């Protein structure tokens, strides 16, 4: 099994048992009203045990980090990334789901003023990365061809109006530093801010990051990043500050904040994966919860358009393993209107869903058939007359 390093293109091998511990793990059931508490806990325990057994039977499954790429173009069409199938989808103006790009493992997405869509494709096991582009006409090309030993990791990325790419350095066991870097259009790479992992404001190497996921440009030209449980503000000159000193969420299954988007008026919208909610961070540093997400879903990405918030959601761990296995609903897109009304725009189902349903159904039907055959055999034996031999005669 291979799991991508969260901050770069490097990868490390893990055993099936480590995979089960990380993706399934021990989880306490949430309390429910009435008499449903015990049933809920028992069902979760049985389900997790079944998932653990299933994972051990599928050793090639990859521990994919959920994507947070979602955006809305000028025509109101919604683009989002689907990491389990390495696909980029679009919801048209009429609500039709369209496949835009296949074979691209892009966690984030970017769209320029001309409507060109950009994404990345870091290699699953090698230190190779690339950046691709899709024009409004649908033409796909490489902006950055697959390049070995690329200094930027490209799992999290943002692009400015010049075409410069901001991303965390490619990390591995021999590269412990966590640095936000900028790749200029001429190919040169510069350090913006960061050093060893941690949390500290400052300029350049004096600043520290915990782990950057989502990135978004503010209306003042600064880059806002989701850094662990914090939102950080980074100027192009490398000055790093923290608008809210306290963490915005806790950590659950090693995850916290993920996607982030700017509304163009000084406010930031954040996908709080750990807290299963969407949060507004306003210009006056006040924090307001826009909407919670019902279990077992959790938001990973957000986009803002005309006062509405579009939310990319994945199943919450440990149920997120279903997306890796291609079973059941694993990804959906929600729209939160300005009045708080939530609408589900699209739900994706795994390609092995029918197979997964047919296997237990086949077992039930086979068991029922064997039971019926066994019952008929026993009934037939009872109806057969007993064989009586000749009477015993004493001489």
Short mmCIF file of N, CA, C and O in Angstrom, two decimals, residues 222-288:
data_model
loop_
_atom_site.label_atom_id
_atom_site.label_comp_id
_atom_site.label_asym_id
_atom_site.label_seq_id
_atom_site.Cartn_x
_atom_site.Cartn_y
_atom_site.Cartn_z
N UNK A 222 -2.86 39.12 -0.67
CA UNK A 222 -2.16 38.17 0.20
C UNK A 222 -2.74 36.77 -0.01
O UNK A 222 -3.88 36.60 -0.45
N UNK A 223 -1.93 35.78 0.30
CA UNK A 223 -2.34 34.39 0.16
C UNK A 223 -2.76 33.86 1.53
O UNK A 223 -2.00 33.89 2.49
N UNK A 224 -4.00 33.38 1.62
CA UNK A 224 -4.50 32.75 2.85
C UNK A 224 -4.38 31.24 2.69
O UNK A 224 -4.74 30.69 1.64
N UNK A 225 -3.88 30.57 3.72
CA UNK A 225 -3.67 29.13 3.66
C UNK A 225 -4.28 28.47 4.88
O UNK A 225 -4.30 29.04 5.98
N UNK A 226 -4.82 27.27 4.68
CA UNK A 226 -5.27 26.44 5.79
C UNK A 226 -4.06 25.67 6.30
O UNK A 226 -3.54 24.78 5.61
N UNK A 227 -3.62 26.01 7.49
CA UNK A 227 -2.39 25.46 8.05
C UNK A 227 -2.74 24.72 9.34
O UNK A 227 -2.81 25.31 10.40
N UNK A 228 -2.96 23.42 9.22
CA UNK A 228 -3.37 22.65 10.39
C UNK A 228 -4.74 23.12 10.86
O UNK A 228 -5.71 23.11 10.12
N UNK A 229 -4.82 23.56 12.11
CA UNK A 229 -6.07 24.07 12.67
C UNK A 229 -6.15 25.59 12.60
O UNK A 229 -7.06 26.19 13.18
N UNK A 230 -5.23 26.24 11.89
CA UNK A 230 -5.16 27.70 11.81
C UNK A 230 -5.33 28.17 10.37
O UNK A 230 -5.06 27.43 9.42
N UNK A 231 -5.76 29.43 10.23
CA UNK A 231 -5.72 30.12 8.95
C UNK A 231 -4.57 31.11 9.03
O UNK A 231 -4.50 31.93 9.95
N UNK A 232 -3.65 31.06 8.07
CA UNK A 232 -2.48 31.94 8.06
C UNK A 232 -2.57 32.87 6.84
O UNK A 232 -3.09 32.50 5.80
N UNK A 233 -2.03 34.05 7.00
CA UNK A 233 -1.98 35.03 5.93
C UNK A 233 -0.52 35.24 5.53
O UNK A 233 0.32 35.54 6.39
N UNK A 234 -0.23 35.09 4.24
CA UNK A 234 1.15 35.18 3.76
C UNK A 234 1.20 36.23 2.65
O UNK A 234 0.51 36.11 1.63
N UNK A 235 2.01 37.23 2.82
CA UNK A 235 2.20 38.22 1.76
C UNK A 235 3.20 37.68 0.74
O UNK A 235 3.95 36.74 1.02
N UNK A 236 3.21 38.27 -0.45
CA UNK A 236 4.16 37.82 -1.47
C UNK A 236 5.60 38.08 -1.05
O UNK A 236 6.53 37.48 -1.59
N UNK A 237 5.79 38.99 -0.07
CA UNK A 237 7.13 39.26 0.46
C UNK A 237 7.54 38.31 1.56
O UNK A 237 8.65 38.43 2.11
N UNK A 238 6.66 37.34 1.92
CA UNK A 238 7.02 36.33 2.91
C UNK A 238 6.68 36.66 4.34
O UNK A 238 7.14 35.97 5.25
N UNK A 239 5.84 37.67 4.58
CA UNK A 239 5.42 38.00 5.95
C UNK A 239 4.22 37.13 6.30
O UNK A 239 3.19 37.17 5.62
N UNK A 240 4.34 36.35 7.38
CA UNK A 240 3.31 35.41 7.79
C UNK A 240 2.68 35.88 9.10
O UNK A 240 3.38 36.16 10.07
N UNK A 241 1.35 35.98 9.11
CA UNK A 241 0.59 36.33 10.31
C UNK A 241 -0.56 35.36 10.48
O UNK A 241 -0.93 34.63 9.55
N UNK A 242 -1.14 35.36 11.68
CA UNK A 242 -2.27 34.50 12.00
C UNK A 242 -3.45 35.38 12.41
O UNK A 242 -3.43 35.94 13.51
N UNK A 243 -4.47 35.55 11.55
CA UNK A 243 -5.59 36.43 11.89
C UNK A 243 -6.30 36.05 13.18
O UNK A 243 -6.73 36.92 13.93
N UNK A 244 -6.45 34.75 13.44
CA UNK A 244 -7.07 34.26 14.68
C UNK A 244 -6.01 33.46 15.42
O UNK A 244 -5.54 32.44 14.94
N UNK A 245 -5.64 33.94 16.62
CA UNK A 245 -4.54 33.31 17.34
C UNK A 245 -4.89 31.90 17.82
O UNK A 245 -4.01 31.03 17.88
N UNK A 246 -6.15 31.65 18.17
CA UNK A 246 -6.54 30.34 18.67
C UNK A 246 -6.90 29.42 17.51
O UNK A 246 -7.34 29.87 16.46
N UNK A 247 -6.71 28.12 17.69
CA UNK A 247 -7.07 27.18 16.62
C UNK A 247 -8.56 27.20 16.34
O UNK A 247 -9.38 27.37 17.26
N UNK A 248 -8.93 27.01 15.08
CA UNK A 248 -10.34 27.05 14.69
C UNK A 248 -11.02 25.70 14.84
O UNK A 248 -12.24 25.61 14.73
N UNK A 249 -10.24 24.64 15.05
CA UNK A 249 -10.81 23.31 15.18
C UNK A 249 -9.83 22.42 15.92
O UNK A 249 -8.70 22.84 16.24
N UNK A 250 -10.24 21.20 16.18
CA UNK A 250 -9.34 20.21 16.74
C UNK A 250 -8.82 19.30 15.65
O UNK A 250 -8.97 19.57 14.46
N UNK A 251 -8.22 18.20 16.05
CA UNK A 251 -7.70 17.23 15.08
C UNK A 251 -8.44 15.92 15.24
O UNK A 251 -8.66 15.44 16.35
N UNK A 252 -8.87 15.36 14.13
CA UNK A 252 -9.57 14.08 14.14
C UNK A 252 -9.01 13.21 13.03
O UNK A 252 -9.02 13.61 11.86
N UNK A 253 -8.51 12.03 13.40
CA UNK A 253 -7.90 11.11 12.44
C UNK A 253 -6.77 11.79 11.67
O UNK A 253 -6.56 11.53 10.48
N UNK A 254 -6.06 12.71 12.32
CA UNK A 254 -4.95 13.38 11.68
C UNK A 254 -5.35 14.49 10.73
O UNK A 254 -4.50 15.03 10.02
N UNK A 255 -6.63 14.87 10.69
CA UNK A 255 -7.11 15.91 9.80
C UNK A 255 -7.67 17.08 10.60
O UNK A 255 -8.08 16.93 11.75
N UNK A 256 -7.71 18.27 9.97
CA UNK A 256 -8.24 19.47 10.62
C UNK A 256 -8.90 20.34 9.56
O UNK A 256 -9.89 19.93 8.97
N UNK A 257 -8.35 21.54 9.27
CA UNK A 257 -8.88 22.37 8.21
C UNK A 257 -8.34 21.89 6.86
O UNK A 257 -7.21 21.43 6.77
N UNK A 258 -9.17 22.04 5.82
CA UNK A 258 -8.71 21.59 4.50
C UNK A 258 -8.86 22.70 3.47
O UNK A 258 -7.99 23.51 3.29
N UNK A 259 -9.98 22.76 2.77
CA UNK A 259 -10.14 23.76 1.72
C UNK A 259 -10.44 25.14 2.26
O UNK A 259 -10.92 25.32 3.38
N UNK A 260 -10.15 26.15 1.44
CA UNK A 260 -10.34 27.55 1.85
C UNK A 260 -10.64 28.37 0.59
O UNK A 260 -10.15 28.06 -0.50
N UNK A 261 -11.50 29.40 0.74
CA UNK A 261 -11.87 30.24 -0.40
C UNK A 261 -12.11 31.66 0.09
O UNK A 261 -12.50 31.87 1.26
N UNK A 262 -11.89 32.64 -0.78
CA UNK A 262 -12.13 34.05 -0.46
C UNK A 262 -13.37 34.52 -1.20
O UNK A 262 -13.61 34.12 -2.35
N UNK A 263 -14.18 35.38 -0.55
CA UNK A 263 -15.41 35.85 -1.18
C UNK A 263 -15.22 37.13 -1.98
O UNK A 263 -16.16 37.62 -2.60
N UNK A 264 -14.00 37.71 -1.97
CA UNK A 264 -13.74 38.94 -2.70
C UNK A 264 -14.07 40.20 -1.95
O UNK A 264 -13.85 41.32 -2.44
N UNK A 265 -14.57 40.07 -0.72
CA UNK A 265 -14.92 41.24 0.10
C UNK A 265 -14.18 41.24 1.43
O UNK A 265 -14.60 41.89 2.38
N UNK A 266 -13.10 40.49 1.50
CA UNK A 266 -12.29 40.46 2.72
C UNK A 266 -12.58 39.32 3.66
O UNK A 266 -11.93 39.20 4.70
N UNK A 267 -13.54 38.47 3.34
CA UNK A 267 -13.89 37.34 4.20
C UNK A 267 -13.39 36.04 3.60
O UNK A 267 -13.22 35.93 2.38
N UNK A 268 -13.18 35.06 4.47
CA UNK A 268 -12.65 33.76 4.08
C UNK A 268 -13.64 32.68 4.50
O UNK A 268 -14.20 32.73 5.60
N UNK A 269 -13.86 31.70 3.62
CA UNK A 269 -14.69 30.54 3.94
C UNK A 269 -13.79 29.33 4.08
O UNK A 269 -12.89 29.13 3.26
N UNK A 270 -14.01 28.52 5.11
CA UNK A 270 -13.11 27.42 5.44
C UNK A 270 -13.88 26.12 5.57
O UNK A 270 -14.97 26.09 6.17
N UNK A 271 -13.33 25.05 5.02
CA UNK A 271 -13.88 23.71 5.20
C UNK A 271 -13.21 23.07 6.41
O UNK A 271 -12.04 22.71 6.36
N UNK A 272 -13.96 22.96 7.49
CA UNK A 272 -13.45 22.36 8.72
C UNK A 272 -13.80 20.87 8.69
O UNK A 272 -14.87 20.45 9.13
N UNK A 273 -12.88 20.09 8.16
CA UNK A 273 -13.11 18.65 8.02
C UNK A 273 -13.26 17.99 9.39
O UNK A 273 -14.14 17.15 9.60
N UNK A 274 -12.40 18.35 10.32
CA UNK A 274 -12.43 17.73 11.64
C UNK A 274 -13.73 18.04 12.38
O UNK A 274 -14.33 17.17 13.00
N UNK A 275 -14.17 19.31 12.30
CA UNK A 275 -15.39 19.71 13.00
C UNK A 275 -16.66 19.48 12.21
O UNK A 275 -17.75 19.80 12.70
N UNK A 276 -16.56 18.97 10.96
CA UNK A 276 -17.72 18.71 10.10
C UNK A 276 -18.60 19.95 9.97
O UNK A 276 -19.80 19.92 10.19
N UNK A 277 -17.98 21.06 9.53
CA UNK A 277 -18.72 22.30 9.40
C UNK A 277 -18.01 23.22 8.41
O UNK A 277 -16.83 23.04 8.10
N UNK A 278 -18.76 24.22 7.93
CA UNK A 278 -18.22 25.27 7.08
C UNK A 278 -18.21 26.55 7.91
O UNK A 278 -19.21 26.89 8.55
N UNK A 279 -17.08 27.26 7.91
CA UNK A 279 -16.87 28.40 8.80
C UNK A 279 -16.54 29.64 7.98
O UNK A 279 -15.77 29.58 7.02
N UNK A 280 -17.10 30.77 8.38
CA UNK A 280 -16.75 32.08 7.83
C UNK A 280 -15.76 32.77 8.75
O UNK A 280 -15.98 32.83 9.96
N UNK A 281 -14.69 33.29 8.20
CA UNK A 281 -13.76 34.15 8.93
C UNK A 281 -13.86 35.54 8.30
O UNK A 281 -13.41 35.75 7.17
N UNK A 282 -14.48 36.47 9.01
CA UNK A 282 -14.73 37.79 8.46
C UNK A 282 -13.53 38.72 8.64
O UNK A 282 -12.59 38.42 9.39
N UNK A 283 -13.58 39.85 7.94
CA UNK A 283 -12.45 40.78 7.94
C UNK A 283 -12.16 41.32 9.33
O UNK A 283 -11.02 41.70 9.63
N UNK A 284 -13.18 41.39 10.21
CA UNK A 284 -12.97 41.88 11.57
C UNK A 284 -12.49 40.78 12.52
O UNK A 284 -12.52 40.95 13.73
N UNK A 285 -12.07 39.64 11.96
CA UNK A 285 -11.55 38.48 12.71
C UNK A 285 -12.62 37.73 13.49
O UNK A 285 -12.29 36.89 14.35
N UNK A 286 -13.89 38.00 13.23
CA UNK A 286 -14.95 37.22 13.86
C UNK A 286 -15.17 35.93 13.08
O UNK A 286 -14.96 35.88 11.86
N UNK A 287 -15.58 34.89 13.79
CA UNK A 287 -15.77 33.57 13.19
C UNK A 287 -17.22 33.15 13.37
O UNK A 287 -17.76 33.22 14.48
N UNK A 288 -17.86 32.75 12.28
CA UNK A 288 -19.26 32.33 12.31
C UNK A 288 -19.39 31.01 11.56
O UNK A 288 -18.84 30.85 10.47
#
